[in-house]
Amino acid sequence: MNRRISSISIHSPQPRTRRSSYATSVSSRRNENLTRRLSALSTAEHGEAVDTATTTAEETVAEEIAEIKRYEDFTTIDWVQDAARENQRRKARRVERAGFFEREGRLGWRRKVWEAYDAGQGWIVVTLIGIAIGLNAAFLNIVTEWLSDVKLGYCTTAFYLNESFCCWGAESGCPEWHRWSTFWPLNYLLYILFAGLLASCSAHLVKSYAPYAAGSGISEIKCIIAGFVMKGFLGFWTLLIKTLAMPLSIASGLSVGKEGPSVHYAVCTGNVISRLFDKYRRNAAKTREILSACAAAGVAVAFGSPIGGVLFSLEEMSNYFPLKTMWRSYYCCLVATAVLAAMNPFRTGQLVMFTVRYDRSWHFFELPFYILLGVFGGLYGAFVMMWHLRMQAFRKRYLSQYPILETTVLAIATAMLCYPNMFLRIDMTESMEILFLECEGGHDYDELCDRQNRWGVVFTLLCATLLRTLLVILSYGCKVPAGIFVPSMAIGASFGRMIGILVQALYEAFPNAAFFAACEPDVPCITPGTYAFLGAGAALSGIMHITVSVVVIMFELTGALTYILPSMIVVGVTKAVADQCGKGGIADRMIWFNGFPFLDNKEEHTFGVPVSQTMTTNPTTLPAHGSTIRDLERILSETKYQGFPIVEDPETNMLLGYIGRTELQYALERAKRQQIVGANARCFFTSRDGPRTAVTPSAAMPAVSFDDMAETAGAMSVDFSKFVDPTPPAVHPRLPLETVMEFFKKLGPRVILVEYHGRLTGLVTVKDCLKYQFQVEAHENPKDDSALKAGQDKLWNVIRRVADWIGGKVGTYSGWRLRLGE
């Protein structure tokens, strides 16, 4: 991203005394400040003073370019150049401030204060971000619970209380909480209407004000942290709409969760707050540390798992996670969860809605059933990801124009299907709390622990598992804030509880079998709630392809210390099965589906080809001498490339450097704005006088007035050498492609030039590597999508016919006073 930037030097074909340099600013205040510094330069008596002011002038121009440039939308950040720019800026500021803070050979107190503030600025920013994330999480928890219960009834003592607060301390309801009606069909109808209304409001907010607020956001954030710029995705409006729309979408009953969106709004919070500080507004590398810490804090407040959040950011979100970033993430999670605990949104002293304690241990004969849960988790993840991608392709082709209608219909259909099932009717988090509980001493929700009702409960849990899986495939990806963590955990919990009930029934049928010899007599041996707990972890691991963080999250969520070993076994089996079914979790699959330029450092590639097979040959180059202003403007208008290699001449193609598109545009516009050069002025990208040095006005080189320049504008030449990177990363054409991909992963350059004996032969970007990777995968695993597209067309025709029929019926019964839109 960074380019070596300095002021433009205007050269006239006259004696050297007519040469001068100019560095102006957009604002008049900066212009005056820069003029004052250049004036001081011309009267300097010592070379040290000249160097100091020159560095300051270059820094001013660099800041001006940074304001214009920022990081271009949908481009990748050049981490190497960004770090180099930050080092130059830091050095310039040290030199500039040295004379201001030091007094009489001693360090002034103001400099001590400033250095202390500068050193601790990172921790100050992280503290503010953690506080904001904790407050936001508490607010969202309270609002989501209330909206979820509004669909079922209301509190007569205070309308703003949900059922648990209205009936505080009561086990099974209270007189203060009223259903909307005593007539069951009316409650059913109101439940459906509330679901459709909440989903419609959420989709309308997203579509009208912040389209980036839709979905989970984890795949996009992974790319942003890796260096892919998406302006607005982490902006204030996205944060605001995500905060407002997320409780509405979750309360509508859609099979979506808040954990993925929690990561998004947490990272948005960090981006908004960090941009208030110069250190993070100008430096993408430091901002990456903050965003990684915010992603960890988002998971921490969603699950009440600070350590799990740090591990999640390390395992899933960040491709670069040094020790300093880990400490920042740890501290941010600590602050966020401490604020959430102080807010105490559930009034139980807990960070999450429920905490389960298991007082019985597990037995080794249960391992085969634990392995079964792990196999289920891996197969569930592969099945959901495969059909979700197909659903996303269908949504992209046909439903992208109807986001509000699609979301509303999904919410209404979900409410109609879920209300009859006791485990689907309630909130997914509350459902998991019930499924995790032990039967002894716990609340028996709808006779869940009743042996007489055992097979009915098994059938209900099986229906809940299958129906929730279908609804997750359909709902995840619609245009509202939507996560997949909790829905997957709820599916795994219902399946696990079903397996636990079946194992318990097997034990009760054969209590004296050798297989159950480890069970003690007259003591409960099988705890079905632990199977629900392990099933939830297996499903979460299967859909996200994460391991260590799942074990820690489940442990911190439930406090089930004795079940860490079974959790590790289940997650390990899930990982093994999931890897056999495909590489990468759903976030990685969505990155691939959306075509984001992201190289996963967890993947290993063996192509066996040199970089010359993937590089872009014959790139657009700029000769070091001879191009005119008009030529450069034509090249910029006809191409969309983000930079251009500088060669000695087109014949020899001898590589001399690289200039970014933004730097070139800035230099041309600034020269035209000064009205000191004409369209036929010659441009030089390397100094004609040897090594590049800062050109400054002095007694030997009097400044050229604007009047004199206007007279010779057409014959002048412009020196752009200060904007050229003379040492761009370059490799040999025969270097293996795998090595080049490692360069992109580890160093993060935007482009790598390919040269042979000093001659430019091509260039390669991340997108070039990904294109070749996709071509190889398509060649090894050819797929014919014609049948799939034909099926999508048939499905869309059926949907259109049904919609036309419903629209005709509505129009007929209303006398055509009410019509559905096209």
PDB file of N, CA, C and O in Angstrom, residues 579-617:
ATOM      1  N   ASP A 579     -13.090 -33.270   7.456  1.00  0.00           N
ATOM      2  CA  ASP A 579     -11.985 -33.132   6.498  1.00  0.00           C
ATOM      3  C   ASP A 579     -12.115 -34.117   5.343  1.00  0.00           C
ATOM      4  O   ASP A 579     -11.658 -33.828   4.225  1.00  0.00           O
ATOM      5  N   GLN A 580     -12.723 -35.272   5.592  1.00  0.00           N
ATOM      6  CA  GLN A 580     -12.934 -36.227   4.514  1.00  0.00           C
ATOM      7  C   GLN A 580     -14.025 -35.767   3.551  1.00  0.00           C
ATOM      8  O   GLN A 580     -14.031 -36.134   2.374  1.00  0.00           O
ATOM      9  N   CYS A 581     -14.935 -34.942   4.065  1.00  0.00           N
ATOM     10  CA  CYS A 581     -16.052 -34.475   3.235  1.00  0.00           C
ATOM     11  C   CYS A 581     -15.725 -33.182   2.497  1.00  0.00           C
ATOM     12  O   CYS A 581     -16.454 -32.798   1.576  1.00  0.00           O
ATOM     13  N   GLY A 582     -14.692 -32.483   2.885  1.00  0.00           N
ATOM     14  CA  GLY A 582     -14.344 -31.229   2.210  1.00  0.00           C
ATOM     15  C   GLY A 582     -13.485 -30.371   3.098  1.00  0.00           C
ATOM     16  O   GLY A 582     -13.472 -30.515   4.320  1.00  0.00           O
ATOM     17  N   LYS A 583     -12.744 -29.458   2.477  1.00  0.00           N
ATOM     18  CA  LYS A 583     -11.839 -28.588   3.205  1.00  0.00           C
ATOM     19  C   LYS A 583     -12.524 -27.264   3.523  1.00  0.00           C
ATOM     20  O   LYS A 583     -13.221 -26.694   2.686  1.00  0.00           O
ATOM     21  N   GLY A 584     -12.306 -26.797   4.746  1.00  0.00           N
ATOM     22  CA  GLY A 584     -12.788 -25.480   5.130  1.00  0.00           C
ATOM     23  C   GLY A 584     -14.197 -25.496   5.671  1.00  0.00           C
ATOM     24  O   GLY A 584     -15.046 -26.298   5.273  1.00  0.00           O
ATOM     25  N   GLY A 585     -14.451 -24.576   6.647  1.00  0.00           N
ATOM     26  CA  GLY A 585     -15.775 -24.428   7.206  1.00  0.00           C
ATOM     27  C   GLY A 585     -16.648 -23.563   6.333  1.00  0.00           C
ATOM     28  O   GLY A 585     -16.298 -23.192   5.207  1.00  0.00           O
ATOM     29  N   ILE A 586     -17.810 -23.222   6.866  1.00  0.00           N
ATOM     30  CA  ILE A 586     -18.773 -22.488   6.048  1.00  0.00           C
ATOM     31  C   ILE A 586     -18.279 -21.075   5.735  1.00  0.00           C
ATOM     32  O   ILE A 586     -18.574 -20.527   4.672  1.00  0.00           O
ATOM     33  N   ALA A 587     -17.487 -20.474   6.624  1.00  0.00           N
ATOM     34  CA  ALA A 587     -16.933 -19.150   6.335  1.00  0.00           C
ATOM     35  C   ALA A 587     -15.954 -19.220   5.163  1.00  0.00           C
ATOM     36  O   ALA A 587     -15.964 -18.353   4.274  1.00  0.00           O
ATOM     37  N   ASP A 588     -15.121 -20.259   5.130  1.00  0.00           N
ATOM     38  CA  ASP A 588     -14.190 -20.424   4.008  1.00  0.00           C
ATOM     39  C   ASP A 588     -14.935 -20.734   2.710  1.00  0.00           C
ATOM     40  O   ASP A 588     -14.555 -20.255   1.639  1.00  0.00           O
ATOM     41  N   ARG A 589     -16.003 -21.509   2.802  1.00  0.00           N
ATOM     42  CA  ARG A 589     -16.771 -21.820   1.601  1.00  0.00           C
ATOM     43  C   ARG A 589     -17.446 -20.566   1.044  1.00  0.00           C
ATOM     44  O   ARG A 589     -17.555 -20.400  -0.175  1.00  0.00           O
ATOM     45  N   MET A 590     -17.902 -19.696   1.926  1.00  0.00           N
ATOM     46  CA  MET A 590     -18.542 -18.465   1.456  1.00  0.00           C
ATOM     47  C   MET A 590     -17.514 -17.507   0.847  1.00  0.00           C
ATOM     48  O   MET A 590     -17.829 -16.761  -0.083  1.00  0.00           O
ATOM     49  N   ILE A 591     -16.297 -17.514   1.363  1.00  0.00           N
ATOM     50  CA  ILE A 591     -15.232 -16.726   0.740  1.00  0.00           C
ATOM     51  C   ILE A 591     -14.994 -17.212  -0.687  1.00  0.00           C
ATOM     52  O   ILE A 591     -14.873 -16.423  -1.631  1.00  0.00           O
ATOM     53  N   TRP A 592     -14.941 -18.521  -0.846  1.00  0.00           N
ATOM     54  CA  TRP A 592     -14.773 -19.092  -2.183  1.00  0.00           C
ATOM     55  C   TRP A 592     -15.979 -18.771  -3.067  1.00  0.00           C
ATOM     56  O   TRP A 592     -15.829 -18.413  -4.242  1.00  0.00           O
ATOM     57  N   PHE A 593     -17.175 -18.874  -2.522  1.00  0.00           N
ATOM     58  CA  PHE A 593     -18.391 -18.626  -3.303  1.00  0.00           C
ATOM     59  C   PHE A 593     -18.463 -17.177  -3.776  1.00  0.00           C
ATOM     60  O   PHE A 593     -18.861 -16.897  -4.910  1.00  0.00           O
ATOM     61  N   ASN A 594     -18.068 -16.236  -2.907  1.00  0.00           N
ATOM     62  CA  ASN A 594     -18.128 -14.819  -3.256  1.00  0.00           C
ATOM     63  C   ASN A 594     -16.929 -14.344  -4.066  1.00  0.00           C
ATOM     64  O   ASN A 594     -16.925 -13.206  -4.543  1.00  0.00           O
ATOM     65  N   GLY A 595     -15.915 -15.179  -4.197  1.00  0.00           N
ATOM     66  CA  GLY A 595     -14.763 -14.819  -5.008  1.00  0.00           C
ATOM     67  C   GLY A 595     -13.845 -13.801  -4.367  1.00  0.00           C
ATOM     68  O   GLY A 595     -13.181 -13.037  -5.077  1.00  0.00           O
ATOM     69  N   PHE A 596     -13.760 -13.781  -3.044  1.00  0.00           N
ATOM     70  CA  PHE A 596     -12.861 -12.846  -2.374  1.00  0.00           C
ATOM     71  C   PHE A 596     -11.417 -13.313  -2.518  1.00  0.00           C
ATOM     72  O   PHE A 596     -11.149 -14.513  -2.462  1.00  0.00           O
ATOM     73  N   PRO A 597     -10.465 -12.372  -2.692  1.00  0.00           N
ATOM     74  CA  PRO A 597      -9.049 -12.761  -2.838  1.00  0.00           C
ATOM     75  C   PRO A 597      -8.434 -13.092  -1.480  1.00  0.00           C
ATOM     76  O   PRO A 597      -7.802 -12.256  -0.841  1.00  0.00           O
ATOM     77  N   PHE A 598      -8.613 -14.312  -1.044  1.00  0.00           N
ATOM     78  CA  PHE A 598      -8.149 -14.717   0.281  1.00  0.00           C
ATOM     79  C   PHE A 598      -7.381 -16.023   0.151  1.00  0.00           C
ATOM     80  O   PHE A 598      -7.900 -17.020  -0.370  1.00  0.00           O
ATOM     81  N   LEU A 599      -6.135 -16.001   0.603  1.00  0.00           N
ATOM     82  CA  LEU A 599      -5.313 -17.207   0.648  1.00  0.00           C
ATOM     83  C   LEU A 599      -5.284 -17.716   2.082  1.00  0.00           C
ATOM     84  O   LEU A 599      -4.774 -17.048   2.982  1.00  0.00           O
ATOM     85  N   ASP A 600      -5.838 -18.888   2.290  1.00  0.00           N
ATOM     86  CA  ASP A 600      -5.916 -19.462   3.633  1.00  0.00           C
ATOM     87  C   ASP A 600      -4.568 -20.071   3.990  1.00  0.00           C
ATOM     88  O   ASP A 600      -4.067 -20.965   3.278  1.00  0.00           O
ATOM     89  N   ASN A 601      -3.988 -19.599   5.085  1.00  0.00           N
ATOM     90  CA  ASN A 601      -2.675 -20.121   5.471  1.00  0.00           C
ATOM     91  C   ASN A 601      -2.758 -21.522   6.065  1.00  0.00           C
ATOM     92  O   ASN A 601      -1.738 -22.136   6.333  1.00  0.00           O
ATOM     93  N   LYS A 602      -3.973 -22.024   6.287  1.00  0.00           N
ATOM     94  CA  LYS A 602      -4.099 -23.391   6.802  1.00  0.00           C
ATOM     95  C   LYS A 602      -4.083 -24.422   5.674  1.00  0.00           C
ATOM     96  O   LYS A 602      -3.961 -25.611   5.930  1.00  0.00           O
ATOM     97  N   GLU A 603      -4.221 -23.957   4.437  1.00  0.00           N
ATOM     98  CA  GLU A 603      -4.224 -24.886   3.303  1.00  0.00           C
ATOM     99  C   GLU A 603      -2.804 -25.115   2.790  1.00  0.00           C
ATOM    100  O   GLU A 603      -1.965 -24.224   2.829  1.00  0.00           O
ATOM    101  N   GLU A 604      -2.564 -26.306   2.308  1.00  0.00           N
ATOM    102  CA  GLU A 604      -1.285 -26.649   1.700  1.00  0.00           C
ATOM    103  C   GLU A 604      -1.526 -26.997   0.233  1.00  0.00           C
ATOM    104  O   GLU A 604      -2.461 -27.717  -0.107  1.00  0.00           O
ATOM    105  N   HIS A 605      -0.671 -26.461  -0.636  1.00  0.00           N
ATOM    106  CA  HIS A 605      -0.839 -26.658  -2.066  1.00  0.00           C
ATOM    107  C   HIS A 605       0.416 -27.300  -2.652  1.00  0.00           C
ATOM    108  O   HIS A 605       1.535 -26.996  -2.249  1.00  0.00           O
ATOM    109  N   THR A 606       0.211 -28.183  -3.599  1.00  0.00           N
ATOM    110  CA  THR A 606       1.308 -28.793  -4.344  1.00  0.00           C
ATOM    111  C   THR A 606       0.916 -28.782  -5.815  1.00  0.00           C
ATOM    112  O   THR A 606       0.235 -29.688  -6.302  1.00  0.00           O
ATOM    113  N   PHE A 607       1.341 -27.742  -6.527  1.00  0.00           N
ATOM    114  CA  PHE A 607       0.982 -27.608  -7.930  1.00  0.00           C
ATOM    115  C   PHE A 607       2.080 -28.139  -8.852  1.00  0.00           C
ATOM    116  O   PHE A 607       1.796 -28.671  -9.921  1.00  0.00           O
ATOM    117  N   GLY A 608       3.325 -27.954  -8.448  1.00  0.00           N
ATOM    118  CA  GLY A 608       4.420 -28.440  -9.271  1.00  0.00           C
ATOM    119  C   GLY A 608       4.638 -27.651 -10.540  1.00  0.00           C
ATOM    120  O   GLY A 608       5.111 -28.188 -11.535  1.00  0.00           O
ATOM    121  N   VAL A 609       4.305 -26.362 -10.520  1.00  0.00           N
ATOM    122  CA  VAL A 609       4.482 -25.516 -11.705  1.00  0.00           C
ATOM    123  C   VAL A 609       5.213 -24.253 -11.279  1.00  0.00           C
ATOM    124  O   VAL A 609       5.128 -23.822 -10.114  1.00  0.00           O
ATOM    125  N   PRO A 610       5.945 -23.608 -12.193  1.00  0.00           N
ATOM    126  CA  PRO A 610       6.583 -22.332 -11.866  1.00  0.00           C
ATOM    127  C   PRO A 610       5.575 -21.200 -11.920  1.00  0.00           C
ATOM    128  O   PRO A 610       4.476 -21.322 -12.472  1.00  0.00           O
ATOM    129  N   VAL A 611       5.978 -20.080 -11.374  1.00  0.00           N
ATOM    130  CA  VAL A 611       5.094 -18.918 -11.337  1.00  0.00           C
ATOM    131  C   VAL A 611       4.826 -18.375 -12.735  1.00  0.00           C
ATOM    132  O   VAL A 611       3.813 -17.697 -12.967  1.00  0.00           O
ATOM    133  N   SER A 612       5.680 -18.688 -13.686  1.00  0.00           N
ATOM    134  CA  SER A 612       5.491 -18.174 -15.045  1.00  0.00           C
ATOM    135  C   SER A 612       4.206 -18.679 -15.682  1.00  0.00           C
ATOM    136  O   SER A 612       3.690 -18.056 -16.620  1.00  0.00           O
ATOM    137  N   GLN A 613       3.649 -19.797 -15.194  1.00  0.00           N
ATOM    138  CA  GLN A 613       2.417 -20.328 -15.760  1.00  0.00           C
ATOM    139  C   GLN A 613       1.170 -19.592 -15.266  1.00  0.00           C
ATOM    140  O   GLN A 613       0.103 -19.738 -15.857  1.00  0.00           O
ATOM    141  N   THR A 614       1.303 -18.858 -14.183  1.00  0.00           N
ATOM    142  CA  THR A 614       0.135 -18.157 -13.632  1.00  0.00           C
ATOM    143  C   THR A 614       0.246 -16.647 -13.746  1.00  0.00           C
ATOM    144  O   THR A 614      -0.744 -15.954 -13.525  1.00  0.00           O
ATOM    145  N   MET A 615       1.400 -16.135 -14.082  1.00  0.00           N
ATOM    146  CA  MET A 615       1.596 -14.688 -14.067  1.00  0.00           C
ATOM    147  C   MET A 615       0.870 -14.025 -15.234  1.00  0.00           C
ATOM    148  O   MET A 615       0.529 -14.655 -16.238  1.00  0.00           O
ATOM    149  N   THR A 616       0.633 -12.737 -15.087  1.00  0.00           N
ATOM    150  CA  THR A 616       0.082 -11.920 -16.161  1.00  0.00           C
ATOM    151  C   THR A 616       1.236 -11.467 -17.050  1.00  0.00           C
ATOM    152  O   THR A 616       2.109 -10.712 -16.619  1.00  0.00           O
ATOM    153  N   THR A 617       1.236 -11.948 -18.274  1.00  0.00           N
ATOM    154  CA  THR A 617       2.323 -11.579 -19.193  1.00  0.00           C
ATOM    155  C   THR A 617       1.992 -10.268 -19.891  1.00  0.00           C
ATOM    156  O   THR A 617       0.829  -9.867 -20.007  1.00  0.00           O
TER     157      THR A 617
END
